[in-house]
Coordinates of C-alpha atoms in Angstrom, one line a residue:
M177 CA -11.2 71.1 -7.4
K178 CA -10.3 70.3 -3.8
F179 CA -12.4 67.7 -2.0
A180 CA -12.3 66.1 1.5
V181 CA -14.3 62.9 2.0
I182 CA -15.6 62.6 5.5
G183 CA -16.5 58.9 6.1
S184 CA -14.1 56.9 4.1
G185 CA -15.9 53.6 3.9
A186 CA -17.3 51.9 0.8
M187 CA -19.0 54.8 -0.9
G188 CA -16.6 57.5 0.5
L189 CA -13.7 55.6 -1.0
R190 CA -15.4 55.1 -4.3
Y191 CA -16.4 58.8 -4.7
G192 CA -13.1 60.1 -3.5
I193 CA -10.9 57.7 -5.5
L194 CA -12.8 58.3 -8.8
L195 CA -12.8 62.0 -8.3
Q196 CA -9.0 61.8 -7.6
D197 CA -8.6 59.7 -10.8
A198 CA -10.4 62.5 -12.7
G199 CA -7.7 65.0 -11.7
N200 CA -9.0 66.5 -8.5
Q201 CA -7.2 66.8 -5.2
V202 CA -8.9 64.6 -2.6
D203 CA -8.2 64.1 1.1
F204 CA -9.9 61.4 3.1
I205 CA -11.1 61.7 6.7
D206 CA -12.3 58.9 8.9
G207 CA -12.9 58.1 12.5
W208 CA -12.6 54.3 12.2
E209 CA -9.2 53.5 13.6
D210 CA -8.8 50.1 11.9
N211 CA -9.5 51.7 8.5
V212 CA -7.2 54.7 9.0
E213 CA -4.3 52.6 10.2
K214 CA -4.6 49.9 7.6
I215 CA -4.6 52.5 4.8
R216 CA -1.6 54.2 6.3
E217 CA 0.2 50.9 6.7
Q218 CA -0.3 49.8 3.1
G219 CA 0.2 53.2 1.6
G220 CA -3.3 53.6 0.3
A221 CA -6.6 51.7 -0.3
M222 CA -6.8 48.3 -2.0
V223 CA -9.3 48.7 -4.8
S224 CA -10.9 46.0 -7.0
R225 CA -13.8 45.9 -9.4
D226 CA -16.2 43.0 -9.3
H227 CA -13.7 41.0 -7.2
E228 CA -11.0 41.3 -9.8
N229 CA -7.8 43.4 -10.5
T230 CA -7.0 44.3 -6.9
H231 CA -4.5 47.1 -6.8
L232 CA -3.3 49.8 -4.4
V233 CA -4.4 53.3 -4.9
P234 CA -2.4 55.9 -2.9
I235 CA -4.6 58.2 -0.8
N236 CA -4.1 60.7 2.0
I237 CA -6.2 59.8 5.1
Y238 CA -6.6 61.7 8.4
Y239 CA -8.4 61.5 11.7
P240 CA -10.8 64.4 12.2
E241 CA -8.7 65.9 15.0
E242 CA -5.5 66.1 12.9
Y243 CA -6.9 67.4 9.6
Q244 CA -5.7 70.9 8.5
G245 CA -6.7 71.0 4.8
D246 CA -8.8 73.7 3.1
P247 CA -11.0 72.0 0.5
D248 CA -13.6 73.6 -1.7
C249 CA -16.1 70.9 -0.8
Y250 CA -16.7 68.2 1.8
I251 CA -18.2 64.9 0.7
F252 CA -20.1 63.2 3.5
F253 CA -20.5 59.4 3.5
T254 CA -21.0 58.3 7.1
K255 CA -23.8 56.1 8.3
Q256 CA -26.8 58.1 9.5
M257 CA -26.2 57.2 13.2
Q258 CA -22.5 58.2 13.0
L259 CA -23.0 61.6 11.4
A260 CA -23.7 63.8 14.5
D261 CA -20.5 62.7 16.2
M262 CA -18.4 63.0 13.1
L263 CA -19.7 66.6 12.5
D264 CA -18.8 67.5 16.0
R265 CA -15.3 66.0 15.6
C266 CA -14.8 67.9 12.3
S267 CA -16.4 71.2 13.1
H268 CA -13.1 72.9 14.0
F269 CA -12.0 73.0 10.3
F270 CA -15.3 73.9 8.6
K271 CA -15.2 77.4 7.0
P272 CA -18.1 79.6 5.8
N273 CA -17.1 79.5 2.1
Q274 CA -17.0 75.7 2.0
Y275 CA -19.7 73.5 0.5
A276 CA -21.1 70.2 1.8
F277 CA -22.2 67.5 -0.6
T278 CA -23.7 64.1 0.3
C279 CA -25.4 61.1 -1.2
M280 CA -25.9 59.2 2.1
N281 CA -28.7 56.7 2.4
G282 CA -31.8 57.4 4.3
M283 CA -33.1 60.6 5.8
G284 CA -32.1 62.6 8.8
H285 CA -28.7 63.9 7.6
I286 CA -29.8 67.1 6.1
E287 CA -31.0 68.6 9.4
K288 CA -27.6 67.7 10.9
L289 CA -25.6 69.2 8.1
A290 CA -27.6 72.3 8.1
Q291 CA -26.4 73.1 11.6
Y292 CA -22.9 73.5 10.2
F293 CA -23.4 74.7 6.6
K294 CA -25.5 77.6 5.2
P295 CA -28.4 76.6 3.0
D296 CA -26.7 77.9 -0.1
K297 CA -23.7 75.8 0.6
L298 CA -25.6 72.5 1.0
I299 CA -26.0 70.0 -1.9
A300 CA -27.4 66.5 -1.6
G301 CA -28.3 63.7 -3.8
T302 CA -28.8 60.0 -4.3
A303 CA -26.5 57.4 -5.8
L304 CA -27.4 54.2 -7.6
V305 CA -23.9 53.0 -7.2
A306 CA -23.0 49.6 -5.7
T307 CA -19.8 49.3 -3.6
V308 CA -18.6 46.8 -1.0
L309 CA -16.1 47.4 1.8
N310 CA -14.4 44.0 2.2
G311 CA -12.6 45.2 5.3
P312 CA -10.4 48.1 6.5
G313 CA -8.7 49.7 3.5
D314 CA -10.1 47.2 1.0
V315 CA -13.0 48.3 -1.3
D316 CA -14.7 46.6 -4.2
F317 CA -16.4 48.7 -6.9
I318 CA -19.3 46.7 -8.2
G319 CA -20.1 47.1 -11.9
K320 CA -18.1 48.1 -14.9
R321 CA -16.5 51.5 -15.0
G322 CA -19.2 54.1 -15.5
A323 CA -21.9 51.8 -14.1
G324 CA -24.6 53.4 -12.1
S325 CA -26.0 56.9 -11.9
M326 CA -26.9 59.6 -9.5
N327 CA -29.2 62.7 -8.9
L328 CA -28.4 65.8 -6.9
A329 CA -30.0 69.1 -6.0
N330 CA -29.2 72.2 -4.1
Y331 CA -30.9 72.7 -0.7
T332 CA -32.1 76.1 -2.0
E333 CA -33.1 74.5 -5.3
K334 CA -31.1 77.2 -7.0
P335 CA -28.0 75.8 -8.7
D336 CA -25.0 78.2 -8.5
E337 CA -21.7 78.2 -10.4
F338 CA -20.0 75.9 -7.9
T339 CA -22.9 73.3 -8.3
H340 CA -22.3 73.2 -12.1
Q341 CA -18.6 72.8 -11.6
L342 CA -19.3 69.9 -9.2
V343 CA -21.6 68.3 -11.7
D344 CA -18.8 68.6 -14.3
E345 CA -16.3 66.8 -12.0
L346 CA -18.8 64.1 -11.2
E347 CA -19.4 63.6 -14.9
K348 CA -15.6 63.3 -15.5
A349 CA -15.5 60.7 -12.8
Q350 CA -18.3 58.8 -14.6
F351 CA -21.0 59.0 -11.9
H352 CA -23.5 60.2 -14.6
P353 CA -25.0 63.0 -12.5
T354 CA -28.4 64.5 -13.1
L355 CA -29.0 67.9 -11.5
T356 CA -32.5 68.6 -10.4
T357 CA -34.3 71.5 -8.7
N358 CA -36.5 69.3 -6.6
F359 CA -34.6 68.8 -3.4
M360 CA -36.9 66.6 -1.2
G361 CA -38.3 64.7 -4.2
T362 CA -34.8 63.8 -5.3
L363 CA -33.7 62.6 -1.9
L364 CA -36.9 60.6 -1.1
A365 CA -36.8 58.8 -4.4
K366 CA -33.7 56.8 -3.2
V367 CA -35.3 56.3 0.2
V368 CA -38.3 54.7 -1.5
F369 CA -35.9 52.6 -3.6
N370 CA -33.9 51.4 -0.6
S371 CA -37.1 50.8 1.4
V372 CA -37.8 47.9 -1.0
V373 CA -34.5 46.5 -2.1
N374 CA -32.3 47.1 0.9
T375 CA -34.8 45.8 3.4
I376 CA -36.1 42.8 1.6
C377 CA -32.7 41.6 0.5
T378 CA -31.4 42.0 4.1
M379 CA -34.3 40.1 5.6
F380 CA -33.9 37.2 3.3
E381 CA -30.1 37.3 2.9
M382 CA -30.2 37.5 -0.9
T383 CA -28.7 39.5 -3.8
M384 CA -30.8 42.1 -5.7
G385 CA -31.0 39.7 -8.6
E386 CA -32.2 36.8 -6.5
Y387 CA -35.0 39.0 -5.1
A388 CA -36.0 40.3 -8.6
A389 CA -36.1 36.7 -9.9
Y390 CA -39.0 35.9 -7.5
D391 CA -42.3 35.9 -9.3
G392 CA -43.9 38.1 -6.6
A393 CA -41.1 40.6 -6.5
E394 CA -42.9 43.3 -8.5
D395 CA -46.0 43.0 -6.4
M396 CA -44.0 43.3 -3.2
A397 CA -42.3 46.4 -4.6
R398 CA -45.5 48.0 -5.6
Q399 CA -47.1 47.5 -2.2
L400 CA -44.2 49.2 -0.5
I401 CA -43.9 52.0 -3.1
D402 CA -47.6 52.8 -2.9
E403 CA -47.4 53.3 0.8
A404 CA -44.3 55.4 0.5
Y405 CA -45.8 57.6 -2.2
D406 CA -48.9 58.0 -0.1
V407 CA -46.7 59.2 2.7
C408 CA -44.8 61.6 0.4
E409 CA -48.0 63.0 -1.1
R410 CA -49.4 63.7 2.4
D411 CA -46.2 65.5 3.2
G412 CA -46.4 67.7 0.1
V413 CA -43.3 66.1 -1.6
K414 CA -43.5 65.4 -5.3
L415 CA -41.1 62.6 -6.2
I416 CA -39.0 62.8 -9.3
N417 CA -40.4 59.5 -10.6
T418 CA -44.0 58.2 -10.9
R419 CA -45.0 55.1 -8.9
Q420 CA -44.8 52.9 -12.0
D421 CA -41.4 54.4 -12.9
E422 CA -40.1 53.6 -9.4
V423 CA -41.3 50.0 -9.7
A424 CA -39.6 49.7 -13.1
S425 CA -36.4 51.2 -11.8
I426 CA -36.2 48.7 -8.9
M427 CA -36.8 45.8 -11.3
H428 CA -34.3 47.1 -13.9
V429 CA -31.5 47.8 -11.5
S430 CA -32.0 44.6 -9.6
K431 CA -32.2 42.4 -12.7
G432 CA -29.8 44.1 -15.0
A433 CA -27.5 46.6 -13.4
M434 CA -26.7 45.0 -10.0
P435 CA -28.0 41.4 -9.9
L436 CA -25.1 40.1 -7.8
H437 CA -25.1 43.0 -5.3
Y438 CA -25.9 42.6 -1.6
P439 CA -27.3 46.1 -0.5
S440 CA -25.6 48.1 2.2
M441 CA -28.1 47.2 4.9
Y442 CA -27.4 43.5 4.3
Q443 CA -23.7 44.2 4.6
D444 CA -24.3 45.9 8.0
M445 CA -26.4 43.1 9.2
H446 CA -24.0 40.4 8.0
N447 CA -21.2 42.2 9.8
Y448 CA -23.1 42.5 13.1
R449 CA -23.5 46.3 12.7
P450 CA -26.7 48.3 13.4
T451 CA -28.7 49.0 10.2
E452 CA -30.1 52.3 8.9
V453 CA -33.7 50.9 8.7
D454 CA -35.0 53.7 11.1
F455 CA -33.8 56.2 8.6
I456 CA -35.3 54.5 5.6
N457 CA -38.5 52.4 6.2
G458 CA -38.8 53.9 9.7
Y459 CA -38.5 57.4 8.3
L460 CA -41.5 56.8 6.1
V461 CA -43.5 55.4 9.0
K462 CA -42.6 58.5 11.1
I463 CA -43.6 61.0 8.4
G464 CA -46.8 59.1 7.7
R465 CA -47.9 59.2 11.4
Q466 CA -47.4 63.0 11.4
H467 CA -50.2 63.1 8.8
H468 CA -52.3 60.4 10.5
Y469 CA -51.4 57.8 7.9
N470 CA -50.4 54.3 8.9
A471 CA -47.6 52.9 6.6
S472 CA -48.2 49.5 8.1
T473 CA -46.1 47.4 5.7
H474 CA -43.1 49.7 6.3
A475 CA -43.7 49.6 10.0
F476 CA -43.8 45.8 10.0
L477 CA -40.6 45.6 8.0
T478 CA -38.9 48.0 10.4
H479 CA -39.8 45.7 13.3
E480 CA -38.6 42.7 11.4
V481 CA -35.2 44.2 10.7
H482 CA -34.8 45.2 14.4
L483 CA -35.8 41.7 15.4
A484 CA -33.2 40.2 13.0
E485 CA -30.6 42.6 14.5
L486 CA -31.3 41.1 17.9
G487 CA -30.8 37.7 16.5
K488 CA -27.5 38.6 15.0
Q489 CA -26.3 40.1 18.3
R490 CA -27.2 36.9 20.0
E491 CA -25.3 35.0 17.3
L492 CA -22.2 37.3 17.8
K493 CA -22.3 36.7 21.6
Q494 CA -22.4 32.9 21.0
K495 CA -19.4 33.2 18.7
Q496 CA -17.4 35.3 21.2
A497 CA -18.2 32.9 24.1

């Protein structure tokens, strides 16, 4: 199959490179000049796994304005707040027969993608896959090969032949995909997961394993999960896991699968970038309010993260002074 990855940061590079390794033709598209130029300069992306075995993987990377390929499917991995601009920059090469697939964090991207792709061409999912971008053109895959898993679903909840082909290729690339027919329930399961782990680890600058080792970690997770599930139930969304299953998943992944991982929100905060908290905890707060429900713990955490962002921006200004 032919893919083009739009947003070639940590997750975009991981998905694209592993699909390329599995025998697919993959192009990479990015708007971050430092990243594009570094990859071109060194002839590909530097790839390591768990901070070891750093090696160069040749890839083809383009700015949106210069891309002329014709892939079967675009894979989107931008940050939520970057997507609208990137779609506008890429719109000149989208074609009606092409599919869009994404496992971006948070919520808000589906509505934007649906402005450019027909409902039967839109596939989205969630990835429990840890990856770190060390810098431009330098990515670290966390976990042994085959670590992690993912879920995906068609926007129409009616899998077609292409969807099954996509699942086959993702399986060859060892992403361990599970195809569901519950679109919103699939996407919101990861939002709930991230609303606990991403946010708490970011606020207290710790790895997932350090969080899970705290005696009160499970109680904290349960409080946030209960609020999130209350929101989803009021919105008519049936999540793919039960409340207890979600708690167990958070503790299992944090303790066993990714104990040394700093979540993506922490990476953004640490590097003085805006976080996606408004599209994770803040999204749950917004949907709750639409149904006259106050997700107060999620609201408090959203404010805390924004306050911490202000502190980091002050720190950056002091460094630059």
